[in-house]
Coordinates of C-alpha atoms and ligand atoms in Angstrom, one line a residue:
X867 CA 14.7 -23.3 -12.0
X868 CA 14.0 -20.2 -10.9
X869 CA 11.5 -20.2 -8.0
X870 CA 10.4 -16.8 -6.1
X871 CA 8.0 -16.4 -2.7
X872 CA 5.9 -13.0 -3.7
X873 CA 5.4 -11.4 0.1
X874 CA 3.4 -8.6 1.6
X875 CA 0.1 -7.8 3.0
X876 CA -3.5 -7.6 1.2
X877 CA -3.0 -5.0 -1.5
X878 CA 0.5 -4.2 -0.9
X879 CA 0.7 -5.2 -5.7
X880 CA 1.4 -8.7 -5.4
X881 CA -1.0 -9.9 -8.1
X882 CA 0.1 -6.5 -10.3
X883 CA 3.8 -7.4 -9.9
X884 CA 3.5 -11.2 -10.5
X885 CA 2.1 -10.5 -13.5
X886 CA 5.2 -8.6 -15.1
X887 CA 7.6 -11.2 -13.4
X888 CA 5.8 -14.1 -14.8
X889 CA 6.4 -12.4 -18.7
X890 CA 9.7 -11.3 -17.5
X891 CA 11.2 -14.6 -16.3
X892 CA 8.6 -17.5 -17.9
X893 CA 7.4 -18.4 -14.5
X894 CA 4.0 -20.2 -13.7
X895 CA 2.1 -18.0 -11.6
X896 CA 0.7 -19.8 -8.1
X897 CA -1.6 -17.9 -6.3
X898 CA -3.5 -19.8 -3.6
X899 CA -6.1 -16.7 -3.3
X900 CA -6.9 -17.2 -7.1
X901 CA -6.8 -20.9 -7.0
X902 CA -9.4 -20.8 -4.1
X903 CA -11.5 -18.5 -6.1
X904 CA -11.5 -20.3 -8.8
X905 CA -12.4 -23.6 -7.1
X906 CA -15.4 -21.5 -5.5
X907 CA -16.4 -20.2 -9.2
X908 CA -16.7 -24.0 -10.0
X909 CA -18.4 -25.0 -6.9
X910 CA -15.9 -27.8 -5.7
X911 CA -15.6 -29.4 -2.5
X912 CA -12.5 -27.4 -2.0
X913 CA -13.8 -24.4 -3.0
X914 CA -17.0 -24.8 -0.8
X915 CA -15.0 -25.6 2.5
X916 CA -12.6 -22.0 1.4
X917 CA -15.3 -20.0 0.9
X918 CA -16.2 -19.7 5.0
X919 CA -12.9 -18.7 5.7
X920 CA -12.8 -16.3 3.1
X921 CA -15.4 -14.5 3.8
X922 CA -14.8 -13.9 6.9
X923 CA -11.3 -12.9 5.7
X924 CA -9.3 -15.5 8.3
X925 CA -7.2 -18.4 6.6
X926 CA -8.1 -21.2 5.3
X927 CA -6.3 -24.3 7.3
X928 CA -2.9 -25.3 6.4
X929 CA -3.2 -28.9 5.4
X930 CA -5.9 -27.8 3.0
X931 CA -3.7 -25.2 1.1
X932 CA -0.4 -27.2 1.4
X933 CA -2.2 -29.8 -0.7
X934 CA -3.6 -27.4 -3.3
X935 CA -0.2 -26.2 -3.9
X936 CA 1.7 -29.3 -3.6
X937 CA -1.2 -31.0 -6.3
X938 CA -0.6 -27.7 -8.9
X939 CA 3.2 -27.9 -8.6
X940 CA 2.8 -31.9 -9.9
X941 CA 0.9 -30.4 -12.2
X942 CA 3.4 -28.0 -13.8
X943 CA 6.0 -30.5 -15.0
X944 CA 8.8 -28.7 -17.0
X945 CA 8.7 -24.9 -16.1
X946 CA 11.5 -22.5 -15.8
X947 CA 10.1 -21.7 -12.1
X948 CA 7.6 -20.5 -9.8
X949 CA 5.9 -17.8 -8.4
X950 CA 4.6 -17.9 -5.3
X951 CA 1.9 -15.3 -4.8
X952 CA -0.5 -15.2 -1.1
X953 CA 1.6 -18.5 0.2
X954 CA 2.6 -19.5 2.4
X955 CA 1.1 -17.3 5.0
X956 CA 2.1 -19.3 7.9
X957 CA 5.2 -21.1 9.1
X958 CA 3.9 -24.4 8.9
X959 CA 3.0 -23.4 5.5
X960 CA 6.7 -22.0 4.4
X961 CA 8.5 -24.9 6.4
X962 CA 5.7 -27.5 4.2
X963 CA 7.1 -25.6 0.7
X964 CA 11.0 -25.9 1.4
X965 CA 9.7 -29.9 1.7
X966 CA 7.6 -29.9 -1.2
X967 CA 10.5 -28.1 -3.2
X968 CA 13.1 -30.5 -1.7
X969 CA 11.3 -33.3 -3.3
X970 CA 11.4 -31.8 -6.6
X971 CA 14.9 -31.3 -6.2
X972 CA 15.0 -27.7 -5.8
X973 CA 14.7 -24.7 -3.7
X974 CA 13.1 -21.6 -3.1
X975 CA 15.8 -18.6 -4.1
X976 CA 14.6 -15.7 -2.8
X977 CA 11.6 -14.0 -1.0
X978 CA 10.6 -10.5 -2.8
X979 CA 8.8 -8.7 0.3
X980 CA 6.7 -5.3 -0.5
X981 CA 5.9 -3.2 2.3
X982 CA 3.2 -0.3 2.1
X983 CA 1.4 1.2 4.8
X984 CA -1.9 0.1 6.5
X985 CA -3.3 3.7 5.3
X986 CA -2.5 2.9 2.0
X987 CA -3.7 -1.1 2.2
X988 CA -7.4 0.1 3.1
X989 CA -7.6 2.6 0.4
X990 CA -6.5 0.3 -2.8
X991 CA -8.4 -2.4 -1.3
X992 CA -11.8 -0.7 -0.6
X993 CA -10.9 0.8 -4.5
X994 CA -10.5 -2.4 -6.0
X995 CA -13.2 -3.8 -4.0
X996 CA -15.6 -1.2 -6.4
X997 CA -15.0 -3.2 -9.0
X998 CA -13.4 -7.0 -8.2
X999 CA -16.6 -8.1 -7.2
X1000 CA -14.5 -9.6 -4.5
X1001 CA -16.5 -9.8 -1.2
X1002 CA -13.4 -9.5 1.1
X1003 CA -12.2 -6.3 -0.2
X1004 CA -15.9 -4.4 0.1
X1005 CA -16.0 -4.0 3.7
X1006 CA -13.8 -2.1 5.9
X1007 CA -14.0 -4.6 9.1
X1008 CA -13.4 -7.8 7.0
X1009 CA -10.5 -5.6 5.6
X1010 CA -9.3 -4.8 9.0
X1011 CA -9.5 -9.1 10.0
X1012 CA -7.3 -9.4 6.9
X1013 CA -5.1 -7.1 7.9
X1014 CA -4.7 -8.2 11.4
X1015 CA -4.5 -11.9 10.1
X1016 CA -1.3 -10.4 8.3
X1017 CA 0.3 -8.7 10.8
X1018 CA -0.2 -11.7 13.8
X1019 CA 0.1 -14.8 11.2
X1020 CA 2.0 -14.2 8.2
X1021 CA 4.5 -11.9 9.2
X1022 CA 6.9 -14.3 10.9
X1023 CA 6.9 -15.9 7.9
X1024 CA 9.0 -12.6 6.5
X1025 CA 12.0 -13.8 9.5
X1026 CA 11.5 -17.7 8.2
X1027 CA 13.1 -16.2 5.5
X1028 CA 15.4 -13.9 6.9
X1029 CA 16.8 -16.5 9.2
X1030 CA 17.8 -18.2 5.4
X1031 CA 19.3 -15.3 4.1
X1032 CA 16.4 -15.0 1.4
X1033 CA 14.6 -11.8 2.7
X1034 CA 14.6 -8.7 0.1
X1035 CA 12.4 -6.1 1.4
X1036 CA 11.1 -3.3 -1.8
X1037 CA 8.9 -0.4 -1.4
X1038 CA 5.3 -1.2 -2.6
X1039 CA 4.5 2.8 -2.7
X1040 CA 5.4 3.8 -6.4
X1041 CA 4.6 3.6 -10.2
X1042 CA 4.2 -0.1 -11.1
X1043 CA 7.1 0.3 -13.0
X1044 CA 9.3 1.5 -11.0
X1045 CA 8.6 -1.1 -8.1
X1046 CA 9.4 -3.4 -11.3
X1047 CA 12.6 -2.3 -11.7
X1048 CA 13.7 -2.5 -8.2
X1049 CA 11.9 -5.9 -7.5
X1050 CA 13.6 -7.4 -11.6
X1051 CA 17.4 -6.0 -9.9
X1052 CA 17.0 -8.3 -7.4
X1053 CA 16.0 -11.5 -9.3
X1054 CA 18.8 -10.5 -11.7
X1055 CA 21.2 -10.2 -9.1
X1056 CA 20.8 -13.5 -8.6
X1057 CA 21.8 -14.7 -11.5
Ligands
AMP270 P1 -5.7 -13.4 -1.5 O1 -6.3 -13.4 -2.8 O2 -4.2 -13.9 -1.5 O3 -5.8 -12.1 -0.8 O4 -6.5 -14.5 -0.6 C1 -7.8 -14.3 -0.3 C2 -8.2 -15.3 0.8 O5 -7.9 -16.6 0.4 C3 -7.5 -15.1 2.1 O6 -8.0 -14.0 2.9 C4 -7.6 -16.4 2.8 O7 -8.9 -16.6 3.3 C5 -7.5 -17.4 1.6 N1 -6.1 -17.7 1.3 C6 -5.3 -17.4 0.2 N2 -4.1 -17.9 0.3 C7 -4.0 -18.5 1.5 C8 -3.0 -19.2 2.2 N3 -1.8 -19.3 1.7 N4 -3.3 -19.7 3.5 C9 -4.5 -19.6 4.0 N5 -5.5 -19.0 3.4 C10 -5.3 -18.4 2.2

């Protein structure tokens, strides 16, 4: 198995780059963001009790999306890997996946970090907020919680990593392809 931790702020191409990793490398995609939508688009209990905390762009609580993930991974019997896309975003989360990945006998190989500047985050996310429909991204304060959210919550999660030896920092300013290309060298170096 092949199983990769997508990292890096709101709008730093996470979704955009899982995409071409997934055809790449025949992973199953899990992005807690999207699962959380999608639960709200269906009007579940889970997706009712995300929705407050997504709108006002703070996390939803840990327990809550440790279970999510840990229920999709049982799930996903017999797949080449995973991609993690939006989790974890906190330690307790990233400490909770090495156990969930310890019980299905495998481990998390590398974290694939893309860094862009807080500029550049609040332009592509007000953009995409034009035409997403997603509430988060049309308001430059909510946009501003998210990013703070980031920067005091998840990004300790970057030296969890680091302390393991997993941390591979790319530039997420650049064509799609070329970010590709430099985030694909590292998965293949690890071959
Ligand atoms: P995203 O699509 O990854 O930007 O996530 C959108 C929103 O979903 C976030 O602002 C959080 O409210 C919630 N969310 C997604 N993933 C997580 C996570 N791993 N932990 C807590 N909240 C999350």
């Amino acid at each position: 198995m092949l199983n990769l931790v997508l990292f890096g702020p709101p709008g730093a191409g996470k979704g955009t780059q899982s995409e071409h990793l997934i055809n790449k490398y025949n992973l199953t995609h899990i992005s807690t963001g999207d699962l959380f939508r999608k639960n709200i688009g269906e009007k579940t209990d889970l997706g009712k009790l995300a929705q407050k905390y997504m709108d006002e762009g703070n996390l939803v609580p840990d327990q809550v999306v440790i279970d999510m993930v840990d229920d999709k991974i049982n799930s996903t019997p017999n797949t080449n890997g995973f991609i993690f896309d939006g989790f974890p975003r906190t330690i307790a989360q990233a400490s909770a996946l090495d156990s969930l990945m310890a019980k299905n006998d495998t481990i998390i190989h590398t974290m694939l970090a893309l860094k862009v500047s807080e500029e550049e985050l609040m332009k592509r996310l007000l953009n995409r907020g034009k035409t997403s429909g997603r509430v988060d991204d049309q308001d430059e304060a909510k946009i501003k919680i998210r990013i703070n959210v980031y920067n005091n919550e998840t990004t300790p999660v970057a030296n969890y990593y680091s302390d393991q030896g997993k941390l591979n920092t790319i530039e997420g300013i650049g064509s799609i392809e070329e970010i590709f290309n430099n985030l694909s060298s590292i998965v293949d170096s690890l071959a």
